[in-house]
mmCIF file of C-alpha atoms in Angstrom:
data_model
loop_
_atom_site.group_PDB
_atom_site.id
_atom_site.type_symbol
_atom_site.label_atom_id
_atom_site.label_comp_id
_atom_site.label_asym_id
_atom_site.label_seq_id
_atom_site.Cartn_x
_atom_site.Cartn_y
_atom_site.Cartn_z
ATOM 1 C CA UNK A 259 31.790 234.167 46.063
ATOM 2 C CA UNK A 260 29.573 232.554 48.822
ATOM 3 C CA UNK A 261 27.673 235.519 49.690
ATOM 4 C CA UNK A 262 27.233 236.229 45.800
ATOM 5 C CA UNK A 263 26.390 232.163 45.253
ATOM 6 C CA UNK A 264 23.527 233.021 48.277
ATOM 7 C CA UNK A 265 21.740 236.385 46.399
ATOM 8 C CA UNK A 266 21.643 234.578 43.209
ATOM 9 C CA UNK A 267 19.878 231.795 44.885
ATOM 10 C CA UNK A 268 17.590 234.295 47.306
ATOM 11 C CA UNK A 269 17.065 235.386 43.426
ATOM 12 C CA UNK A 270 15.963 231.858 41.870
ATOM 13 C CA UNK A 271 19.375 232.980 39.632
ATOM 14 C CA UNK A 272 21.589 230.001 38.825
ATOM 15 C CA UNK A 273 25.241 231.420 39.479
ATOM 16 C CA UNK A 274 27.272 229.110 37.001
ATOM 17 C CA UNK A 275 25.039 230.286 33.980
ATOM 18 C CA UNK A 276 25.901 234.092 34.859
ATOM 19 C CA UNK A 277 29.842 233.188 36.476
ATOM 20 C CA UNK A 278 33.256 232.889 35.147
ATOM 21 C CA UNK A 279 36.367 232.168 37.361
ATOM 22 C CA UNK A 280 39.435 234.090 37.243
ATOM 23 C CA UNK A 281 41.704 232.135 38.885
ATOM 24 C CA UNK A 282 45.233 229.962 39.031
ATOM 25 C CA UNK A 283 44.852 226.390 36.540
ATOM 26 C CA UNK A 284 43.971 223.464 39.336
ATOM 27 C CA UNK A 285 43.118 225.764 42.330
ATOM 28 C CA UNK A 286 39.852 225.183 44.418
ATOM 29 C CA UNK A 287 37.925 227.848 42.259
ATOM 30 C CA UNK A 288 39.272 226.195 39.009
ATOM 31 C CA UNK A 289 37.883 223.023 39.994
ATOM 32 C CA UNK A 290 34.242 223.951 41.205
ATOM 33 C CA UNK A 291 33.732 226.254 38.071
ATOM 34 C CA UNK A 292 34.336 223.292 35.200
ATOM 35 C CA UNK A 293 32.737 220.682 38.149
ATOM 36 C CA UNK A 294 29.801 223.424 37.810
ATOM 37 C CA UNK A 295 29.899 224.207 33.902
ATOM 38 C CA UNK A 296 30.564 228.083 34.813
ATOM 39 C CA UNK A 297 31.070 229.945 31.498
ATOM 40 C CA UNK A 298 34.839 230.505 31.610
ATOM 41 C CA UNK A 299 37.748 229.994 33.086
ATOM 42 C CA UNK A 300 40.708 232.149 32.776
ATOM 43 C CA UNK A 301 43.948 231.594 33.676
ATOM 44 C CA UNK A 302 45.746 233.219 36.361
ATOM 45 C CA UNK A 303 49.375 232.320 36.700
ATOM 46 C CA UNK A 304 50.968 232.375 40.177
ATOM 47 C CA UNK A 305 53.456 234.257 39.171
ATOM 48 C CA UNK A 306 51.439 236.988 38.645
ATOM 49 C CA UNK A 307 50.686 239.222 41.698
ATOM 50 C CA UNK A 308 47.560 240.653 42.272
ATOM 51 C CA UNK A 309 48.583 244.336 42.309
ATOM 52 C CA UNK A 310 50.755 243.266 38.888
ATOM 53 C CA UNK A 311 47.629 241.731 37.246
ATOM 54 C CA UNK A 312 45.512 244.715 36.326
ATOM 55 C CA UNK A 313 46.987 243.773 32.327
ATOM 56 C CA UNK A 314 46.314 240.348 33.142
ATOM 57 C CA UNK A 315 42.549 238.754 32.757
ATOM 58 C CA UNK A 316 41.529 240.369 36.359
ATOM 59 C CA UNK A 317 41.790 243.501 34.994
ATOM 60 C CA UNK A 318 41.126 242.815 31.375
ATOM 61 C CA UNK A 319 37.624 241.213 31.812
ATOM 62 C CA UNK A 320 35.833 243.945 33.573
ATOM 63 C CA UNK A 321 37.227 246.565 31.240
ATOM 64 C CA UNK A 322 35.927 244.756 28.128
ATOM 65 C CA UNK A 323 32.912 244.128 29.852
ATOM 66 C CA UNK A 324 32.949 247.930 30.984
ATOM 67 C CA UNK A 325 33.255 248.927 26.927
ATOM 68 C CA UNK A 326 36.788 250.057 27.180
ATOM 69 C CA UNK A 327 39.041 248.900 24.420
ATOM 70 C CA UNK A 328 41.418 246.434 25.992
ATOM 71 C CA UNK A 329 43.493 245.461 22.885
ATOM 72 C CA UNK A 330 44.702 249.817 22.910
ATOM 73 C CA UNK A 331 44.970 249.360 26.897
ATOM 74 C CA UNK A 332 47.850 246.553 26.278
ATOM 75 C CA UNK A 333 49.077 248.315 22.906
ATOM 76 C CA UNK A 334 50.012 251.888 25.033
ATOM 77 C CA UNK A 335 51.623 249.101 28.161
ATOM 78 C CA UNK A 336 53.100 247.380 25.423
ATOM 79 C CA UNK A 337 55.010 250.751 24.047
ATOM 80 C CA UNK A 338 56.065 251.645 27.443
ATOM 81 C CA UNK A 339 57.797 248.563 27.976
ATOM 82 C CA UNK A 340 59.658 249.301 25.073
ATOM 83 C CA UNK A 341 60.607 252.826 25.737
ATOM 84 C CA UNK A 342 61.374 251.363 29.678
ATOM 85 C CA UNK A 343 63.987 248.718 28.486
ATOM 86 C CA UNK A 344 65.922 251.251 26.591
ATOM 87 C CA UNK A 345 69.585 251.159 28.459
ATOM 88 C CA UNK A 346 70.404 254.935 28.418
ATOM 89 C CA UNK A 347 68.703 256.638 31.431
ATOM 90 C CA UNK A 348 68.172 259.859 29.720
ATOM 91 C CA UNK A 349 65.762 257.901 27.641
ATOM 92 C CA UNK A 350 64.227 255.647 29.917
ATOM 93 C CA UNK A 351 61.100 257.155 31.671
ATOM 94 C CA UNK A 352 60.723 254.299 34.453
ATOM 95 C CA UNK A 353 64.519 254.389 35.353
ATOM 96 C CA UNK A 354 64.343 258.097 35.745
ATOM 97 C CA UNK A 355 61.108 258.312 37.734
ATOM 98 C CA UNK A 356 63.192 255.667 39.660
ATOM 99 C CA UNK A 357 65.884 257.791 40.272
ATOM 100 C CA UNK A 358 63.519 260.248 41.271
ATOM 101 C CA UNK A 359 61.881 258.554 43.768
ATOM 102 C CA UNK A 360 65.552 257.294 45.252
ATOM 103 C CA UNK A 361 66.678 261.088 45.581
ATOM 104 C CA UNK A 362 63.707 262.576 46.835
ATOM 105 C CA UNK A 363 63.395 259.383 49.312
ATOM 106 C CA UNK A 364 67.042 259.615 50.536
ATOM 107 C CA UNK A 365 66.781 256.187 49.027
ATOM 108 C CA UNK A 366 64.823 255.256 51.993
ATOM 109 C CA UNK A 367 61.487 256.361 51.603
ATOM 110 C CA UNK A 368 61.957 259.155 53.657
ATOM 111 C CA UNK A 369 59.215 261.351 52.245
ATOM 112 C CA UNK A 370 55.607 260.218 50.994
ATOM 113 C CA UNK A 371 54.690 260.488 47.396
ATOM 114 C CA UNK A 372 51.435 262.286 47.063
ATOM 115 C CA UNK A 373 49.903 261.882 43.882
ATOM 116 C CA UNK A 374 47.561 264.356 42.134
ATOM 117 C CA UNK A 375 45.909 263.603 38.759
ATOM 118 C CA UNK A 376 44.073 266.291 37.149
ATOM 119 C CA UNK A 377 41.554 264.310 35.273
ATOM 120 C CA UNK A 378 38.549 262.833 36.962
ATOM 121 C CA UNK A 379 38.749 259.662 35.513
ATOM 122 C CA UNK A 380 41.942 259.461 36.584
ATOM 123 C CA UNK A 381 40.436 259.528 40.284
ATOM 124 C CA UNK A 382 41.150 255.633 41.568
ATOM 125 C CA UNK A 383 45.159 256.118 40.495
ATOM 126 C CA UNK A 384 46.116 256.962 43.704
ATOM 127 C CA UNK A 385 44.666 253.667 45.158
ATOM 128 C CA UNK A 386 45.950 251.742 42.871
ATOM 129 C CA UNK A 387 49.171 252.975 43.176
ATOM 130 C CA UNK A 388 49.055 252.534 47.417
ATOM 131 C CA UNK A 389 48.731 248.838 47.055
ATOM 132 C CA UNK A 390 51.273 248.246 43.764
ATOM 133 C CA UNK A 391 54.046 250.622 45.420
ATOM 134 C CA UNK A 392 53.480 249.970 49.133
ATOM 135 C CA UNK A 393 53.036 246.214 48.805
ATOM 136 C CA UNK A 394 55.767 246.123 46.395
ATOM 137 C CA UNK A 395 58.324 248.158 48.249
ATOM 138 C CA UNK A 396 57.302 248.249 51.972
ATOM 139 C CA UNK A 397 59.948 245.091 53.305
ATOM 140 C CA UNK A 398 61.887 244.941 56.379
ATOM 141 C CA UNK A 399 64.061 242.865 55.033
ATOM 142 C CA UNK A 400 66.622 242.938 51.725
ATOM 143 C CA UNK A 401 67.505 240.120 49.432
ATOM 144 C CA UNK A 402 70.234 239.210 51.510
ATOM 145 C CA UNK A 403 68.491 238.792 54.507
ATOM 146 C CA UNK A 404 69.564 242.456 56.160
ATOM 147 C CA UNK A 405 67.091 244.298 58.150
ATOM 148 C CA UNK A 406 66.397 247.551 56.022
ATOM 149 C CA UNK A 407 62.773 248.330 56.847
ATOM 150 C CA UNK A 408 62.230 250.103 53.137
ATOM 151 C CA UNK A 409 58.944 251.764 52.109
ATOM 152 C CA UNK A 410 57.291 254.229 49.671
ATOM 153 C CA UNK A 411 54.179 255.892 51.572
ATOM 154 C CA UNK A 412 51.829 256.639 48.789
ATOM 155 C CA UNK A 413 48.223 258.815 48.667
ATOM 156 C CA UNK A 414 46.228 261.536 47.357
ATOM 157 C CA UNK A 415 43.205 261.792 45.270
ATOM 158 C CA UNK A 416 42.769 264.037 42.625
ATOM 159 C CA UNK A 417 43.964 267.324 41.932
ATOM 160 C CA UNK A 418 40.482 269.021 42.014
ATOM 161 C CA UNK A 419 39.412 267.576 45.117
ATOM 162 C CA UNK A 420 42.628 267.945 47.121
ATOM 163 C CA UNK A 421 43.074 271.762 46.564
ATOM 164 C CA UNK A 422 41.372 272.332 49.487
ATOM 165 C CA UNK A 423 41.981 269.045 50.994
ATOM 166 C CA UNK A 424 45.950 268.535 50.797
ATOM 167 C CA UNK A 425 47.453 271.891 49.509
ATOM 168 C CA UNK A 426 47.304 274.252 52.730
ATOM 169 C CA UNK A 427 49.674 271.299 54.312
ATOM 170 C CA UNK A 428 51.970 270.628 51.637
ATOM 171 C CA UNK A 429 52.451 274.445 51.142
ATOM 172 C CA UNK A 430 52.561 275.317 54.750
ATOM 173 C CA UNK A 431 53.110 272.505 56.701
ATOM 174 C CA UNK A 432 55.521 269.544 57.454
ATOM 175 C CA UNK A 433 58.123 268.893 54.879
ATOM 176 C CA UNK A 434 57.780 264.837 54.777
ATOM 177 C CA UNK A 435 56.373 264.310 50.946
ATOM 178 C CA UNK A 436 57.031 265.243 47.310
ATOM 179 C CA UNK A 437 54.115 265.585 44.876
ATOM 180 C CA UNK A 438 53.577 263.275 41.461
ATOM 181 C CA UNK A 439 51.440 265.408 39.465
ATOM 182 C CA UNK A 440 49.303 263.770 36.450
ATOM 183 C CA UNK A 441 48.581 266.451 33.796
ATOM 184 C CA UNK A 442 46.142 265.942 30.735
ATOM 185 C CA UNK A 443 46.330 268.430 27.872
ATOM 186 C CA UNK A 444 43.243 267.738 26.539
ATOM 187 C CA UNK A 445 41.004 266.838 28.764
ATOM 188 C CA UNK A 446 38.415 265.230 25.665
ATOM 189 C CA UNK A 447 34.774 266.065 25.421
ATOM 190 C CA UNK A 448 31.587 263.881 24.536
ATOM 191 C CA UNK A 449 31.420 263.892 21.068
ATOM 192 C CA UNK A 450 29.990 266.763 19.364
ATOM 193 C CA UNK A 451 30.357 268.671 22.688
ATOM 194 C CA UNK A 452 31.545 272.330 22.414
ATOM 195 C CA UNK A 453 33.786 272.661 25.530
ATOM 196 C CA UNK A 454 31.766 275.178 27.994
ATOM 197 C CA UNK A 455 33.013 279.124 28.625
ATOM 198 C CA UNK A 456 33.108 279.697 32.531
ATOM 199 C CA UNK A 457 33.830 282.765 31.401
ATOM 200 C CA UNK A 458 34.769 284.703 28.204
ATOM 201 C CA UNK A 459 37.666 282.943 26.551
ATOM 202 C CA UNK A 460 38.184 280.402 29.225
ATOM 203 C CA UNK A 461 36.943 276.815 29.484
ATOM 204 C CA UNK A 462 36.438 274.359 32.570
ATOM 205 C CA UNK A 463 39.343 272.733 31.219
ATOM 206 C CA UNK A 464 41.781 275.667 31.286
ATOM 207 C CA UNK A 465 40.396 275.940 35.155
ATOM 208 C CA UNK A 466 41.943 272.902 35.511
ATOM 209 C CA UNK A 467 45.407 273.630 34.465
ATOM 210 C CA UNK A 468 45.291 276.358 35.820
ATOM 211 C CA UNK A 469 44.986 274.316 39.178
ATOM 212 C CA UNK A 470 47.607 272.088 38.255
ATOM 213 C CA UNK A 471 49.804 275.055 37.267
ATOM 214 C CA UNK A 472 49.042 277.196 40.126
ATOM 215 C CA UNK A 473 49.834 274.291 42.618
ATOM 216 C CA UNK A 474 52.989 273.568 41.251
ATOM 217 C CA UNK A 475 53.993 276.971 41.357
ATOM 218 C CA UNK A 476 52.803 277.641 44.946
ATOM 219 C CA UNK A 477 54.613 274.408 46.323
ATOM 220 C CA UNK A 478 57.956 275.425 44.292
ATOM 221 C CA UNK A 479 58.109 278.990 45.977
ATOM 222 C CA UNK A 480 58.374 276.496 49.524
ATOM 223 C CA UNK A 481 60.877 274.576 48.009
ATOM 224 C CA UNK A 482 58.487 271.702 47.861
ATOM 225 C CA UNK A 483 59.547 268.902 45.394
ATOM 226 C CA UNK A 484 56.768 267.728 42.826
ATOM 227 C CA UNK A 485 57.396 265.567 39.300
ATOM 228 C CA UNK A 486 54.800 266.215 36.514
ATOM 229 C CA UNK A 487 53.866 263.252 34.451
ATOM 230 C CA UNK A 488 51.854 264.899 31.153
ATOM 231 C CA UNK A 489 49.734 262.409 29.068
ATOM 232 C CA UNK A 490 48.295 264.575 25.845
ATOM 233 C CA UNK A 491 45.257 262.704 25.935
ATOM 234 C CA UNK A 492 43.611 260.077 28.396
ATOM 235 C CA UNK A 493 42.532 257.401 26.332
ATOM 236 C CA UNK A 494 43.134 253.838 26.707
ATOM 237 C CA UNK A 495 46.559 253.119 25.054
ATOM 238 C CA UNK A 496 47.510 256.626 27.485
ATOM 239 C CA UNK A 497 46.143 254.784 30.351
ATOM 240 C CA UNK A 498 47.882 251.463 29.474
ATOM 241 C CA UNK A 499 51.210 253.242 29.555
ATOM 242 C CA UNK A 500 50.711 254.746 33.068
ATOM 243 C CA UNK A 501 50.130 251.838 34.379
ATOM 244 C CA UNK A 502 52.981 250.114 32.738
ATOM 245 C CA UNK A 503 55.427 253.378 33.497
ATOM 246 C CA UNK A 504 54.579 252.561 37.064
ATOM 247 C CA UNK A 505 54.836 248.983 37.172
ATOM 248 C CA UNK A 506 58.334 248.999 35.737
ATOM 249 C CA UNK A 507 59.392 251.853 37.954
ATOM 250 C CA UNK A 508 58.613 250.095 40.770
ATOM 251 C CA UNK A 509 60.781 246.785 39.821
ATOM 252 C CA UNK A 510 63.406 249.585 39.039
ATOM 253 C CA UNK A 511 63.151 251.225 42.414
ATOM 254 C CA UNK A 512 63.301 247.787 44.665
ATOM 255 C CA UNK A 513 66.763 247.218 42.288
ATOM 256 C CA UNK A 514 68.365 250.352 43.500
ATOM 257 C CA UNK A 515 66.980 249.442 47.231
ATOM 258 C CA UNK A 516 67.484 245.391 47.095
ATOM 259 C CA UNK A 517 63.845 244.598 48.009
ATOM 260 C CA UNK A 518 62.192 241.782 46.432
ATOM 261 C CA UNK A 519 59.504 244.016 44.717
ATOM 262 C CA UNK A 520 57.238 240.806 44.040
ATOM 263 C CA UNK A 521 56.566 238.866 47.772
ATOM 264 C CA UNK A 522 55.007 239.586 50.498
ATOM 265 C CA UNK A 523 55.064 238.067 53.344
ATOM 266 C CA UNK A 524 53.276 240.865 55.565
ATOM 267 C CA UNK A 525 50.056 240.047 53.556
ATOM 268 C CA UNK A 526 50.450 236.726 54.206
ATOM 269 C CA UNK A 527 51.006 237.475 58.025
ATOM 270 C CA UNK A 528 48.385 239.135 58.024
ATOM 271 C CA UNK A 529 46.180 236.173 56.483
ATOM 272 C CA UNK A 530 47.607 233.351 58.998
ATOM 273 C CA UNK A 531 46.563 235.971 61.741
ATOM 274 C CA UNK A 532 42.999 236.651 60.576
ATOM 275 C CA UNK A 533 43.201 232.502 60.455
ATOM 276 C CA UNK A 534 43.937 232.818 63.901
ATOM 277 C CA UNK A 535 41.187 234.987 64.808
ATOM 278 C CA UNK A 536 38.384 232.676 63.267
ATOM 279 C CA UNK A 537 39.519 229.781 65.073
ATOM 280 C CA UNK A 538 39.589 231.717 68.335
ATOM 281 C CA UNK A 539 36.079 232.613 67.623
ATOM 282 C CA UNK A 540 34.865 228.817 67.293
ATOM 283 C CA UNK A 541 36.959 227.976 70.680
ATOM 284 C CA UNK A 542 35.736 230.425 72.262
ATOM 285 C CA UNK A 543 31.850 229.763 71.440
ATOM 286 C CA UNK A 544 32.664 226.475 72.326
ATOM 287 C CA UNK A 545 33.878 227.272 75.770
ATOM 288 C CA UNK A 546 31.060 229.472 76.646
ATOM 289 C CA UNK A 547 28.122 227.894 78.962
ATOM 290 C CA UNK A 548 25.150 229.151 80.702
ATOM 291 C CA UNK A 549 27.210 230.817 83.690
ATOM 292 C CA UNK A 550 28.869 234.433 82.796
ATOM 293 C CA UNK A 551 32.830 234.404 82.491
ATOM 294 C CA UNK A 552 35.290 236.938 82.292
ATOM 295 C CA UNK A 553 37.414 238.434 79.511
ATOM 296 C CA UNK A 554 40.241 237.392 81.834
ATOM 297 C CA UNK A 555 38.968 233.550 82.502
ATOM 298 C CA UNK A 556 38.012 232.974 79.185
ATOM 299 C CA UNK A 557 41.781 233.793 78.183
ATOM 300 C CA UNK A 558 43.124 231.818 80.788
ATOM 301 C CA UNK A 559 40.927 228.770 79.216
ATOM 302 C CA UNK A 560 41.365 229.339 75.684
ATOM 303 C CA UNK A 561 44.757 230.011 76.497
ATOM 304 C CA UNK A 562 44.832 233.649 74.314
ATOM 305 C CA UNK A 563 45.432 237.033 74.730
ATOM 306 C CA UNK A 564 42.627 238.923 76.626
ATOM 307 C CA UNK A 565 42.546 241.692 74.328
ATOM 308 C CA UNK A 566 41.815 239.458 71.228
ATOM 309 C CA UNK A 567 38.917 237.361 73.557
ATOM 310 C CA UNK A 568 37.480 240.906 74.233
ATOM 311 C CA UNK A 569 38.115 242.123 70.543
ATOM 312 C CA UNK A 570 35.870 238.290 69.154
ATOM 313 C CA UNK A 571 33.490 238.741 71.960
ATOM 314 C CA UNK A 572 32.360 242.115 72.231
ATOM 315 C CA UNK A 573 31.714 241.440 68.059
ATOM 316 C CA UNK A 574 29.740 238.154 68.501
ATOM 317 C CA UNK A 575 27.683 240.159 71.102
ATOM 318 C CA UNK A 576 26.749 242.689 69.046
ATOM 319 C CA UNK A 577 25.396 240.259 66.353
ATOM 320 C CA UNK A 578 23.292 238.436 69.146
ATOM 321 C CA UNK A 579 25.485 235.193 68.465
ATOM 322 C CA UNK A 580 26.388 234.794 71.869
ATOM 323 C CA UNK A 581 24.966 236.652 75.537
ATOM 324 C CA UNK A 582 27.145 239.733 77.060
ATOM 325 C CA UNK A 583 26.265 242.061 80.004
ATOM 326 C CA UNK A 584 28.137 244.780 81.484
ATOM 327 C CA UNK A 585 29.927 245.855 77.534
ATOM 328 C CA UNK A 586 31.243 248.731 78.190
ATOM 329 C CA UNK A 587 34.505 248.338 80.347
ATOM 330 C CA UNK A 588 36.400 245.136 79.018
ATOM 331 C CA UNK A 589 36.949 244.550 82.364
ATOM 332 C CA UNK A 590 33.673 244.070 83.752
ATOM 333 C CA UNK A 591 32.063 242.383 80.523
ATOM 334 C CA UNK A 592 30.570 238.989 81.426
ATOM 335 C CA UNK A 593 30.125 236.381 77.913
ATOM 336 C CA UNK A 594 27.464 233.453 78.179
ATOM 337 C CA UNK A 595 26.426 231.217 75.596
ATOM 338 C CA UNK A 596 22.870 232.457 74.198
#
């Protein structure tokens, strides 16, 4: 937000005329956006993670800025929670994608999910679904306090792409994965848009399946285990629905594992540590003087690990914020002030 706050001012732009603030009611962004006069503030409840809160305002504002019909986006979620609180698991799409994951996994994650969407705008799923399965389900410990170390290892691209990047090893190579394959039927056209002939009879679309198709077929003759997900169309109630079929599946999953699908306390190691980091950086400015010291002596003085005085120093070297001579070998550097 700083660094944003700074262009708009390089640009004589006032930020709280062009800002809105999507954020938890009474946090420290809440406050300086109606202290400011910003042009909205939307609420952000804390119980709603950020890799559950694409349906939420993060996720809705940009799409209704982007054009894309929001209200259909939560309709389609809306019918998939439906069809995923339906008790009988024959009928329930998130419990059996669940179930699928658990057998495939040996109910321990044993094998990544890569995930293949044939549809090009359907390019970012993957990412999206590293951080909402992998944040959600990677926990070394179970709700009653057992050490389980649990996981779902999650990536790909999109099917197009990753014929030539993943296929030869999931064909050929190591056994440690099953596939989630996203298939459109009708890929949609611009309207008024003939689809185009690549050849006599056969579209760019039907390439495409034939992709998908020929994958699947080449990863079943190795015994390789794939699910198929088909949408008919990708529109934006479609979308919704994916999003929502994956959501639920996940709470499913960490049920059948006894996770806690919605903490995380490695993030939030992960933020105390980076805390960490930044006030070793002001220490260790602080302890610099004319003379040249030593990784080693300055981690004797700041009383820190040498490889995370090396690590901050060799950085604030590079930037000119401090003197170092000698870079190379982290045992010979020397640090000064500038």
């Amino acid at each position: 937000m700083l660094e944003v706050a700074a262009a708009c001012t390089r640009q004589g732009l006032a930020l709280p005329a062009r800002a809105v603030a999507i954020t938890g009611p009474g946090s420290n962004l809440d406050r300086l956006a109606r202290e400011q006069g910003w042009l909205a503030r939307f609420p952000l409840w804390d119980w709603v993670g950020g890799r559950t809160s694409v349906l939420a305002p993060v996720g809705l504002l940009p799409a209704a800025l982007l054009g894309l019909d929001w209200r259909a986006l939560l309709h389609g979620a809306a019918a998939m929670d439906v069809a995923t609180r339906d008790p009988d698991l024959h009928k329930n799409p998130a419990a059996l994608l669940a179930l699928a994951w658990h057998k495939l996994g040996d109910g321990h994650g044993s094998k990544a999910m890569v995930v293949l969407p044939y549809a090009d705008r359907l390019v970012l799923l993957s990412k999206y679904l590293q951080q909402l399965v992998m944040e959600s389900l990677g926990k070394r410990l179970d709700r009653q306090g057992r050490e389980v170390w649990q996981g779902l290892t999650v990536y790909g691209n999109k099917g197009s792409t990753d014929q030539h990047a993943y296929v030869q090893q999931l064909r050929d190579g190591l056994d440690n994965f099953f596939v989630t394959f996203i298939r459109v039927l009708d890929p949609g056209h611009h309207a008024g848009a003939a689809p185009i002939e690549v050849e006599p009879g056969v579209t760019s679309g039907d390439c495409l399946d034939g992709f998908y198709q020929g994958t699947r077929a080449a990863l079943a003759e190795r015994r390789r285990p794939s699910v198929t997900i088909t949408l008919d169309r990708l529109d934006a109630p479609a979308l919704g629905a994916v999003i929502a079929l994956f959501e639920r599946t996940v709470g499913l999953y960490a049920e059948l594992i006894d996770v806690n699908a919605y903490h995380q306390p490695g993030v939030e190691a992960g933020k105390q540590a980076a805390r960490a980091v930044l006030d070793l950086q002001l220490r260790l400015v602080a302890a610099l003087g004319p003379e040249p010291q030593t990784v080693e002596a300055l981690a004797g003085r700041l009383a820190s690990e040498p490889v995370a005085v090396w690590q901050t120093a060799r950085r604030l070297a590079a930037l000119g914020r401090i003197r170092g001579e000698s870079l190379a070998d982290p045992a010979r550097a020397r640090f000064a002030a500038k």
